[in-house]
Short mmCIF file of C-alpha atoms in Angstrom, two decimals:
data_model
loop_
_atom_site.label_atom_id
_atom_site.label_comp_id
_atom_site.label_asym_id
_atom_site.label_seq_id
_atom_site.Cartn_x
_atom_site.Cartn_y
_atom_site.Cartn_z
CA MET A 1 0.00 0.00 0.00
CA SER A 2 1.25 3.48 -0.84
CA PHE A 3 1.74 6.12 1.80
CA LEU A 4 -0.20 8.72 -0.16
CA ASP A 5 -2.70 7.94 -2.89
CA LEU A 6 -4.50 10.36 -5.17
CA GLN A 7 -7.20 8.41 -7.00
CA ASP A 8 -8.95 9.95 -10.01
CA ILE A 9 -9.18 13.38 -8.43
CA THR A 10 -10.82 16.30 -10.20
CA LEU A 11 -10.16 19.74 -8.78
CA SER A 12 -11.74 23.11 -9.39
CA PHE A 13 -11.65 26.50 -7.71
CA GLN A 14 -13.27 29.88 -8.12
CA GLU A 15 -11.33 33.08 -8.73
CA ASN A 16 -12.87 36.46 -9.55
CA GLU A 17 -16.25 34.75 -9.95
CA ARG A 18 -14.82 32.43 -12.63
CA LEU A 19 -14.61 28.69 -12.20
CA PHE A 20 -11.33 26.98 -13.08
CA SER A 21 -10.95 23.20 -13.37
CA PRO A 22 -7.23 22.61 -13.92
CA ILE A 23 -7.06 18.98 -12.77
CA ARG A 24 -9.17 16.14 -14.16
CA LYS A 25 -8.91 12.49 -13.13
CA PHE A 26 -5.41 12.82 -11.70
CA ASN A 27 -3.68 9.79 -10.18
CA MET A 28 -0.50 9.66 -8.14
CA SER A 29 1.00 7.35 -5.53
CA ILE A 30 3.82 8.25 -3.16
CA LYS A 31 5.81 5.89 -0.95
CA LYS A 32 6.77 6.68 2.62
CA GLY A 33 10.04 8.61 2.85
CA GLU A 34 9.96 9.88 -0.75
CA PHE A 35 10.73 13.50 -1.62
CA VAL A 36 8.51 14.17 -4.60
CA CYS A 37 8.83 17.34 -6.66
CA LEU A 38 5.85 18.36 -8.77
CA LEU A 39 6.92 20.35 -11.82
CA GLY A 40 4.75 22.08 -14.35
CA ARG A 41 4.09 25.34 -16.11
CA SER A 42 2.40 28.21 -14.25
CA GLY A 43 -1.34 27.76 -13.84
CA ILE A 44 -1.25 24.04 -14.66
CA GLY A 45 -2.69 23.13 -11.23
CA LYS A 46 0.37 22.03 -9.19
CA THR A 47 -0.62 24.07 -6.14
CA CYS A 48 -4.20 22.79 -6.45
CA ILE A 49 -2.89 19.23 -6.13
CA LEU A 50 -0.85 20.23 -3.08
CA LYS A 51 -3.89 21.94 -1.52
CA ALA A 52 -6.01 18.86 -2.18
CA ILE A 53 -3.41 16.66 -0.45
CA GLY A 54 -3.44 19.01 2.57
CA GLY A 55 -7.23 19.09 2.73
CA PHE A 56 -7.35 22.80 1.85
CA LEU A 57 -9.16 22.15 -1.45
CA PRO A 58 -11.74 19.35 -1.40
CA ALA A 59 -11.72 17.22 -4.55
CA ASP A 60 -14.85 17.43 -6.73
CA LYS A 61 -14.36 13.79 -7.59
CA GLY A 62 -11.93 11.09 -6.52
CA LYS A 63 -10.12 10.40 -3.27
CA VAL A 64 -7.02 11.54 -1.44
CA LEU A 65 -5.84 8.78 0.91
CA LEU A 66 -3.08 9.01 3.50
CA GLU A 67 -2.10 5.51 4.59
CA GLY A 68 -5.43 4.29 3.32
CA LYS A 69 -7.54 6.86 5.19
CA PRO A 70 -9.28 9.76 3.40
CA VAL A 71 -7.84 13.21 4.04
CA GLY A 72 -10.54 15.51 5.40
CA THR A 73 -10.00 19.06 6.57
CA PRO A 74 -6.52 20.54 7.17
CA SER A 75 -4.84 19.07 10.22
CA PRO A 76 -1.36 19.04 11.79
CA GLU A 77 -0.81 15.54 10.31
CA ILE A 78 -0.11 17.17 6.95
CA MET A 79 1.65 20.50 7.27
CA MET A 80 1.99 22.96 4.43
CA VAL A 81 4.65 25.64 3.92
CA PHE A 82 3.62 28.35 1.50
CA GLN A 83 5.54 30.34 -1.10
CA GLU A 84 5.66 33.28 1.35
CA SER A 85 6.53 32.27 4.89
CA HIS A 86 3.49 34.04 6.45
CA LEU A 87 5.06 34.12 9.88
CA TYR A 88 2.99 35.93 12.48
CA PRO A 89 4.71 39.34 12.72
CA TRP A 90 3.82 39.84 16.39
CA LEU A 91 5.68 36.67 17.43
CA THR A 92 9.41 35.99 17.56
CA VAL A 93 10.99 33.10 15.64
CA GLU A 94 10.76 30.89 18.73
CA GLU A 95 7.15 31.89 19.45
CA ASN A 96 6.18 31.25 15.83
CA ILE A 97 7.63 27.76 16.05
CA LYS A 98 5.85 27.17 19.37
CA PHE A 99 2.51 28.42 18.01
CA GLY A 100 1.03 25.04 17.09
CA LEU A 101 2.33 23.35 20.24
CA ARG A 102 0.76 26.05 22.42
CA LEU A 103 -2.60 25.38 20.77
CA ARG A 104 -2.36 21.89 22.22
CA GLN A 105 -2.03 23.36 25.73
CA LYS A 106 1.29 21.66 26.34
CA ASP A 107 3.32 22.99 29.28
CA SER A 108 6.19 25.33 28.53
CA VAL A 109 8.96 22.89 29.58
CA GLU A 110 7.59 20.23 27.24
CA ILE A 111 7.24 22.79 24.44
CA MET A 112 10.81 24.04 24.88
CA GLY A 113 12.03 20.44 24.84
CA GLU A 114 10.48 20.03 21.39
CA VAL A 115 11.44 23.43 20.01
CA SER A 116 15.13 23.47 21.06
CA PRO A 117 16.18 20.63 18.71
CA LEU A 118 14.25 22.30 15.89
CA LEU A 119 16.05 25.60 16.44
CA ASP A 120 19.28 23.61 16.31
CA ILE A 121 18.44 21.57 13.20
CA THR A 122 17.24 24.67 11.33
CA GLY A 123 20.21 26.79 12.49
CA LEU A 124 17.94 29.39 14.03
CA GLU A 125 19.25 29.40 17.64
CA MET A 126 20.87 32.81 17.23
CA ALA A 127 17.69 34.25 15.69
CA ALA A 128 15.26 32.68 18.20
CA HIS A 129 14.30 36.01 19.74
CA LYS A 130 14.17 37.98 16.52
CA TYR A 131 10.94 39.09 14.89
CA PRO A 132 10.09 38.16 11.27
CA HIS A 133 10.87 41.65 9.94
CA GLU A 134 14.43 41.24 11.20
CA LEU A 135 15.02 38.03 9.22
CA SER A 136 16.29 37.36 5.69
CA GLY A 137 14.02 35.57 3.21
CA GLY A 138 15.85 32.27 3.76
CA MET A 139 15.59 32.51 7.55
CA LYS A 140 11.89 33.25 7.27
CA GLN A 141 11.39 30.11 5.17
CA ARG A 142 13.47 28.04 7.61
CA THR A 143 11.30 29.32 10.46
CA ALA A 144 8.16 28.42 8.50
CA ILE A 145 9.55 24.92 7.94
CA ALA A 146 10.50 24.60 11.64
CA ARG A 147 7.00 25.74 12.60
CA ALA A 148 5.55 23.00 10.40
CA LEU A 149 7.97 20.35 11.71
CA ALA A 150 7.21 21.25 15.36
CA LEU A 151 3.90 19.46 15.03
CA ASN A 152 5.64 16.29 13.88
CA PRO A 153 3.58 15.91 10.68
CA ARG A 154 3.42 12.66 8.74
CA LEU A 155 3.66 14.57 5.48
CA LEU A 156 5.27 17.93 4.67
CA LEU A 157 3.99 19.97 1.72
CA LEU A 158 6.16 22.76 0.29
CA ASP A 159 4.60 25.22 -2.15
CA GLU A 160 7.38 26.87 -4.19
CA PRO A 161 9.50 27.60 -1.11
CA PHE A 162 12.37 29.04 -3.19
CA SER A 163 10.46 31.37 -5.50
CA ALA A 164 10.62 34.48 -3.29
CA LEU A 165 14.36 34.10 -2.63
CA ASP A 166 17.49 35.35 -4.36
CA VAL A 167 19.93 32.89 -5.98
CA THR A 168 22.39 32.54 -3.05
CA ILE A 169 19.74 32.05 -0.38
CA ARG A 170 17.86 29.69 -2.70
CA ALA A 171 20.93 27.41 -2.97
CA GLN A 172 21.38 27.44 0.82
CA LEU A 173 17.73 26.58 1.40
CA GLN A 174 17.89 23.75 -1.17
CA ASP A 175 20.80 22.21 0.76
CA PHE A 176 18.97 22.78 4.02
CA ILE A 177 15.80 21.01 2.85
CA GLN A 178 17.83 18.12 1.40
CA ASP A 179 19.71 17.69 4.72
CA LEU A 180 16.49 17.91 6.66
CA TRP A 181 14.85 15.23 4.54
CA LYS A 182 17.84 12.91 4.98
CA LYS A 183 18.00 13.49 8.75
CA LEU A 184 14.29 13.19 9.48
CA GLN A 185 13.52 10.63 6.76
CA MET A 186 10.12 12.14 6.27
CA THR A 187 7.83 12.25 3.25
CA ILE A 188 7.83 15.55 1.39
CA VAL A 189 5.87 16.79 -1.61
CA MET A 190 7.22 20.01 -3.09
CA VAL A 191 5.76 22.11 -5.88
CA THR A 192 8.28 24.05 -7.92
CA HIS A 193 8.76 25.41 -11.41
CA ASP A 194 12.53 25.28 -11.04
CA ILE A 195 13.78 22.08 -12.73
CA GLU A 196 17.31 22.27 -11.27
CA SER A 197 16.03 22.73 -7.71
CA ALA A 198 13.70 19.77 -8.18
CA ILE A 199 16.47 17.44 -9.39
CA LEU A 200 18.93 18.58 -6.72
CA THR A 201 16.57 18.32 -3.76
CA GLY A 202 13.99 15.67 -4.66
CA SER A 203 14.12 11.89 -4.88
CA ARG A 204 11.46 11.83 -7.59
CA CYS A 205 10.29 14.39 -10.13
CA ILE A 206 6.82 14.37 -11.67
CA VAL A 207 5.99 16.71 -14.54
CA ILE A 208 2.32 17.69 -14.66
CA GLY A 209 0.82 18.56 -18.02
CA GLU A 210 -2.48 20.03 -19.21
CA GLY A 211 -5.51 18.78 -17.24
CA GLY A 212 -3.27 16.98 -14.77
CA SER A 213 -1.76 14.46 -17.16
CA ILE A 214 1.60 13.07 -16.02
CA MET A 215 4.20 13.94 -18.67
CA GLU A 216 7.18 12.49 -16.85
CA ASP A 217 7.79 10.58 -13.62
CA VAL A 218 11.46 9.89 -12.82
CA LYS A 219 13.57 8.96 -9.83
CA THR A 220 16.35 11.45 -9.08
CA THR A 221 18.16 9.71 -6.22
CA SER A 222 21.38 9.01 -8.12
CA ASP A 223 24.46 10.84 -6.79
CA LYS A 224 25.27 11.96 -10.33
CA LEU A 225 22.03 13.91 -10.40
CA LYS A 226 23.01 15.79 -7.24
CA ASP A 227 26.03 17.30 -9.00
CA ARG A 228 24.98 20.07 -11.35
CA TYR A 229 28.28 19.74 -13.29
CA ASP A 230 27.74 16.03 -14.04
CA PRO A 231 26.58 15.28 -17.61
CA ALA A 232 23.78 13.13 -16.17
CA PHE A 233 22.38 16.19 -14.42
CA GLY A 234 22.30 18.18 -17.68
CA LYS A 235 20.68 15.27 -19.48
CA MET A 236 17.96 15.06 -16.82
CA VAL A 237 17.36 18.81 -17.03
CA ARG A 238 16.85 18.55 -20.79
CA ARG A 239 14.57 15.54 -20.38
CA LEU A 240 12.34 17.38 -17.91
CA GLU A 241 12.45 20.54 -20.04
CA GLY A 242 11.22 18.44 -22.92
CA ALA A 243 8.35 17.13 -20.82
CA LEU A 244 7.53 20.69 -19.80
CA GLU A 245 7.63 21.71 -23.48
CA LEU A 246 10.07 24.55 -22.73
CA MET B 1 21.71 58.73 10.59
CA LYS B 2 18.14 57.98 11.70
CA ASN B 3 19.10 58.78 15.31
CA ASN B 4 20.65 62.07 14.18
CA HIS B 5 17.39 63.08 12.49
CA LYS B 6 15.46 62.18 15.65
CA TRP B 7 17.62 64.51 17.74
CA GLN B 8 17.54 67.24 15.14
CA SER B 9 13.74 67.12 14.94
CA ALA B 10 13.48 67.19 18.77
CA ILE B 11 15.80 70.20 18.99
CA VAL B 12 14.06 72.12 16.18
CA GLY B 13 10.64 71.27 17.66
CA SER B 14 11.68 72.47 21.15
CA LEU B 15 13.13 75.66 19.69
CA SER B 16 9.89 76.43 17.85
CA LEU B 17 7.92 75.96 21.11
CA LEU B 18 10.38 78.20 22.92
CA LEU B 19 10.01 80.83 20.18
CA LEU B 20 6.22 80.74 20.56
CA LEU B 21 6.54 81.28 24.33
CA VAL B 22 8.99 84.17 23.83
CA VAL B 23 6.71 85.88 21.28
CA TRP B 24 3.73 85.36 23.60
CA GLU B 25 5.70 86.74 26.56
CA VAL B 26 6.88 89.81 24.60
CA LEU B 27 3.39 90.59 23.23
CA GLY B 28 1.76 90.07 26.65
CA ARG B 29 4.21 92.36 28.41
CA GLN B 30 3.59 95.39 26.19
CA THR B 31 1.90 97.68 28.69
CA GLY B 32 -0.99 99.60 27.33
CA ALA B 33 -1.45 97.37 24.32
CA PRO B 34 -5.07 96.08 24.08
CA LEU B 35 -3.75 92.61 23.31
CA ALA B 36 -1.88 92.47 26.67
CA SER B 37 -5.11 92.52 28.71
CA VAL B 38 -6.62 89.50 26.93
CA LEU B 39 -3.34 87.70 26.32
CA PRO B 40 -1.46 87.63 29.63
CA PRO B 41 2.06 86.24 29.24
CA PRO B 42 2.82 82.74 30.56
CA SER B 43 5.12 84.10 33.31
CA ILE B 44 2.21 86.07 34.81
CA PHE B 45 -0.61 83.49 34.69
CA LEU B 46 1.65 80.60 35.67
CA SER B 47 3.07 82.46 38.70
CA SER B 48 -0.49 83.42 39.69
CA ILE B 49 -1.55 79.74 39.61
CA ILE B 50 1.53 78.70 41.61
CA GLU B 51 0.81 81.43 44.20
CA ASN B 52 -2.68 79.95 44.64
CA ASN B 53 -1.23 76.46 45.25
CA PHE B 54 -2.65 75.23 41.92
CA GLN B 55 -6.16 75.99 43.16
CA VAL B 56 -8.54 77.67 40.70
CA GLY B 57 -12.01 79.17 41.22
CA LEU B 58 -13.79 80.59 44.20
CA GLY B 59 -15.55 79.05 47.20
CA SER B 60 -17.37 75.75 46.71
CA GLN B 61 -16.61 75.78 42.96
CA SER B 62 -12.85 75.87 43.44
CA VAL B 63 -10.83 72.86 42.28
CA THR B 64 -7.17 71.95 42.17
CA VAL B 65 -5.51 71.74 38.77
CA ASP B 66 -4.60 68.07 39.19
CA GLN B 67 -8.24 67.22 40.03
CA ALA B 68 -9.37 69.03 36.88
CA ILE B 69 -6.82 67.17 34.73
CA ILE B 70 -7.70 63.78 36.24
CA SER B 71 -11.45 64.39 35.78
CA SER B 72 -11.06 65.30 32.09
CA LEU B 73 -8.68 62.42 31.37
CA LEU B 74 -10.86 59.85 33.14
CA ARG B 75 -13.86 60.94 31.09
CA VAL B 76 -11.96 60.70 27.80
CA PHE B 77 -10.22 57.41 28.60
CA GLY B 78 -13.38 55.90 30.10
CA GLY B 79 -15.38 56.62 26.96
CA MET B 80 -12.56 55.62 24.62
CA MET B 81 -11.83 52.33 26.38
CA ILE B 82 -15.50 51.31 26.46
CA ALA B 83 -15.83 52.26 22.78
CA PHE B 84 -12.59 50.42 21.88
CA PHE B 85 -13.53 47.08 23.46
CA LEU B 86 -17.18 47.23 22.37
CA ALA B 87 -16.13 48.13 18.82
CA LEU B 88 -13.78 45.12 18.72
CA ALA B 89 -16.57 42.86 19.97
CA THR B 90 -19.18 44.32 17.59
CA GLY B 91 -16.84 44.19 14.61
CA ALA B 92 -15.96 40.58 15.38
CA LEU B 93 -19.62 39.56 15.75
CA LEU B 94 -20.64 41.39 12.57
CA SER B 95 -17.87 39.76 10.58
CA LEU B 96 -19.35 36.37 11.46
CA SER B 97 -22.69 37.09 9.79
CA LYS B 98 -23.12 38.62 6.36
CA ILE B 99 -26.78 39.40 6.97
CA ALA B 100 -26.02 41.11 10.31
CA SER B 101 -23.31 43.22 8.69
CA TRP B 102 -25.58 44.13 5.74
CA ALA B 103 -28.24 45.23 8.21
CA THR B 104 -25.88 47.15 10.48
CA LEU B 105 -23.43 48.78 8.06
CA PRO B 106 -25.81 51.55 6.87
CA VAL B 107 -26.47 52.49 10.51
CA LEU B 108 -22.75 52.53 11.28
CA HIS B 109 -22.04 54.65 8.20
CA LEU B 110 -24.81 57.04 9.24
CA PHE B 111 -23.50 57.57 12.77
CA ALA B 112 -19.74 57.43 12.09
CA PRO B 113 -19.38 60.93 10.56
CA ILE B 114 -21.23 62.65 13.43
CA ALA B 115 -18.69 64.71 15.40
CA PRO B 116 -18.62 63.91 19.13
CA ILE B 117 -19.53 67.53 19.93
CA ALA B 118 -22.89 67.04 18.19
CA TRP B 119 -23.86 64.53 20.91
CA VAL B 120 -23.37 67.07 23.74
CA PRO B 121 -26.95 68.47 23.86
CA LEU B 122 -28.52 65.01 23.56
CA GLY B 123 -26.20 63.64 26.27
CA ILE B 124 -27.18 66.44 28.67
CA VAL B 125 -30.91 65.98 27.97
CA VAL B 126 -30.79 62.20 28.43
CA PHE B 127 -28.27 61.78 31.26
CA GLY B 128 -28.22 65.22 32.87
CA ILE B 129 -25.02 66.99 33.81
CA ASN B 130 -22.68 64.29 35.09
CA ASN B 131 -19.77 62.05 34.17
CA ILE B 132 -21.98 59.59 32.27
CA THR B 133 -22.84 62.36 29.81
CA ALA B 134 -19.15 63.00 29.10
CA ILE B 135 -18.41 59.30 28.69
CA PHE B 136 -21.48 58.94 26.45
CA ILE B 137 -20.29 61.79 24.22
CA VAL B 138 -16.83 60.27 23.81
CA PHE B 139 -18.30 56.82 23.25
CA MET B 140 -20.71 58.00 20.53
CA GLY B 141 -17.96 59.91 18.81
CA VAL B 142 -15.56 56.99 18.67
CA TYR B 143 -17.55 53.73 18.76
CA PHE B 144 -19.03 53.77 15.22
CA ILE B 145 -15.76 54.71 13.54
CA LEU B 146 -13.88 52.04 15.47
CA THR B 147 -16.48 49.38 14.63
CA LEU B 148 -16.11 50.18 10.93
CA ALA B 149 -12.33 50.11 11.34
CA THR B 150 -12.51 46.73 13.08
CA LEU B 151 -14.58 45.29 10.24
CA ALA B 152 -12.14 46.67 7.66
CA GLU B 153 -9.13 45.33 9.57
CA ILE B 154 -10.69 41.87 9.90
CA LYS B 155 -11.16 41.80 6.12
CA ARG B 156 -7.49 42.76 5.68
CA VAL B 157 -6.12 39.86 7.75
CA PRO B 158 -4.19 37.71 5.24
CA ALA B 159 -6.18 34.54 4.53
CA GLU B 160 -2.95 32.54 4.85
CA TYR B 161 -2.66 33.45 8.55
CA LEU B 162 -5.96 31.69 9.19
CA VAL B 163 -5.25 28.80 6.83
CA LEU B 164 -1.98 28.17 8.66
CA ALA B 165 -3.63 28.41 12.08
CA GLN B 166 -6.26 25.94 10.92
CA ASN B 167 -3.49 23.71 9.58
CA MET B 168 -1.80 23.80 12.99
CA GLY B 169 -5.03 22.71 14.62
CA ALA B 170 -6.43 26.03 15.90
CA THR B 171 -10.10 25.97 16.88
CA PRO B 172 -12.28 28.86 15.61
CA LEU B 173 -11.95 30.54 19.04
CA GLN B 174 -8.16 30.14 18.99
CA GLN B 175 -8.09 31.61 15.47
CA TRP B 176 -9.84 34.71 16.86
CA THR B 177 -7.80 35.10 20.01
CA ARG B 178 -4.37 34.15 18.66
CA VAL B 179 -4.49 35.35 15.06
CA ILE B 180 -7.29 37.77 14.18
CA PHE B 181 -7.20 39.98 17.28
CA PRO B 182 -3.39 40.37 17.33
CA ALA B 183 -3.49 41.08 13.57
CA ILE B 184 -6.16 43.81 13.78
CA LEU B 185 -5.21 45.51 17.07
CA PRO B 186 -2.54 47.88 15.66
CA GLY B 187 -4.87 49.19 12.94
CA VAL B 188 -7.81 49.74 15.26
CA PHE B 189 -5.59 51.32 17.90
CA THR B 190 -4.15 53.76 15.32
CA LEU B 191 -7.67 54.96 14.56
CA LEU B 192 -8.39 55.25 18.28
CA ARG B 193 -5.34 57.48 18.60
CA ILE B 194 -6.41 59.62 15.65
CA ASN B 195 -9.89 60.01 17.16
CA PHE B 196 -8.53 60.95 20.56
CA VAL B 197 -8.36 64.63 19.54
CA ALA B 198 -12.07 64.71 18.63
CA ALA B 199 -12.99 62.90 21.86
CA TRP B 200 -10.80 65.26 23.88
CA MET B 201 -12.47 68.30 22.33
CA ALA B 202 -15.94 66.89 22.98
CA VAL B 203 -15.24 66.32 26.66
CA LEU B 204 -13.91 69.85 27.02
CA VAL B 205 -17.04 71.23 25.36
CA ALA B 206 -19.20 69.16 27.73
CA GLU B 207 -17.23 70.55 30.64
CA MET B 208 -17.66 74.08 29.35
CA VAL B 209 -21.42 73.82 28.91
CA GLY B 210 -22.34 72.04 32.10
CA LEU B 211 -19.96 69.88 34.05
CA ARG B 212 -18.53 71.67 37.06
CA ASP B 213 -15.03 70.26 36.99
CA GLY B 214 -12.41 69.36 34.43
CA ILE B 215 -10.12 71.48 32.29
CA GLY B 216 -13.02 72.84 30.21
CA ALA B 217 -14.66 74.10 33.40
CA ILE B 218 -11.49 76.08 34.26
CA ILE B 219 -11.94 78.13 31.07
CA MET B 220 -15.63 78.75 31.87
CA MET B 221 -14.65 79.77 35.41
CA GLY B 222 -12.22 82.26 33.89
CA ARG B 223 -14.97 83.65 31.65
CA ASN B 224 -17.45 84.00 34.51
CA LEU B 225 -14.83 85.73 36.70
CA PHE B 226 -13.53 87.92 33.80
CA ASN B 227 -10.15 86.35 34.56
CA SER B 228 -8.14 86.16 31.37
CA GLU B 229 -5.21 84.57 33.24
CA LEU B 230 -7.40 81.59 34.09
CA ILE B 231 -8.64 81.36 30.51
CA MET B 232 -5.10 81.36 29.11
CA PHE B 233 -3.99 78.82 31.71
CA GLY B 234 -6.93 76.55 30.74
CA ILE B 235 -6.05 76.85 27.04
CA LEU B 236 -2.40 76.01 27.71
CA LEU B 237 -3.44 73.04 29.89
CA ILE B 238 -5.69 71.65 27.13
CA GLY B 239 -2.85 71.83 24.63
CA VAL B 240 -0.21 70.34 26.94
CA CYS B 241 -2.45 67.51 28.23
CA GLY B 242 -3.70 66.67 24.72
CA ALA B 243 -0.15 66.57 23.33
CA LEU B 244 1.09 64.46 26.26
CA VAL B 245 -1.75 61.93 25.95
CA ASP B 246 -1.09 61.67 22.21
CA ARG B 247 2.58 60.98 23.03
CA VAL B 248 1.57 58.29 25.53
CA LEU B 249 -0.79 56.65 23.01
CA ARG B 250 1.96 56.79 20.38
CA TRP B 251 4.37 55.17 22.85
CA ILE B 252 1.85 52.38 23.60
CA GLN B 253 1.46 51.83 19.86
CA HIS B 254 5.20 51.61 19.19
CA ARG B 255 5.98 49.60 22.32
CA PHE B 256 3.15 47.06 22.32
CA LEU B 257 1.47 47.18 18.89
CA TRP B 258 4.46 47.91 16.69
CA TRP B 259 4.02 45.23 14.01
CA ALA B 260 1.76 47.31 11.77
CA SER B 261 3.35 50.70 12.41
#
């Protein structure tokens, strides 16, 4: 049995009083511990798929199953990190990370015991008492990821986490997410339009086409694919570009 | 650089105040000039107040200056605080129901532009001449504007804040207390601060037309006693207290509700 199953899902949403139906009868299975990158052109419906997995967008038809059980409304079991970090500006880095734990009425010693390792793993100890406006884009995203991880989710969803960042910070965050995935061995689904980021960070890349058709589905675990100067990396980039019709 | 500008602006601002006092002092000291009789210089009316141990008025109507200041401030803050918390509650409740907000918005828009001073006669007729009237006037002048501001601020809360809170398992009540209220407080408080001046003026008018104490009453006492020193002292007190309260409100905003400023 797969860890995550999307069975014949059809998705639609309303924007400016117009109805959009970007995904029709989409199927996808993900194994536990995989780091899947969803690639596709803008507006193809990648984020819709991610929202459906998280329970933010109910499917018109079909099922989203997490370990065989249907996903209902959003819950801490599946945490999502958005394109913009959306940290609460009135809370410090540490308080933002503690936010979800405080909702569960845990005592402060227990909360600190869970947050301290996260501050360490995300390299945010020195910034723990800073407010979001004092952080760089990369630190904000790391805080958002730490906030999601604090609730110990079974699945982490990342919606274009690199898009609002400059090139240097983007590279650092890619490495950070890759390290995190290796250390925590968790299942991640990331939406991106950046082919190189997808190959470098993910263990599997899926290219979504018009209507939600799968244009390409490849494993990217090979060490050669983690070196952008290796010919295999360039070949994979061209293959995915072809699938994206770039 | 920013610190330099802060000091420069403080120095220039203090100098301009000092210049005003000097001009006032010079004009007031010109013996024989008609202006001098109605515009006593600060050195004269301030020393006269100090000589009287900060006591103004005659007989049973006399009050100390600190009592007058406290009375006026309590009226303004009482009315503003009641209006602030009730506006937050009303705005929150209205945002939960479209039909309730459709029904209430025209009423709010009708009452919001009415200046607090306009409520003075009605307040006196309904409640008589007492503190409740003053608090009522401030409340009516601030409540409707703040309710509209609360509604607008709630609409401006980024949807993602709530989606994330929901994702982290927040109940609807927790979403209100931990996300919506902290997000809207700075905006609503800014409007409260802006409306302080109107509320302050309304209380002073109420004190001038009926209430027996407060800073407004000092000016009326001066008029009744043909005492221009008392009138000028009252005017100066209104300005100084108003400016100080605005500073305090600004400090509260920057210290505790800084994230939207």
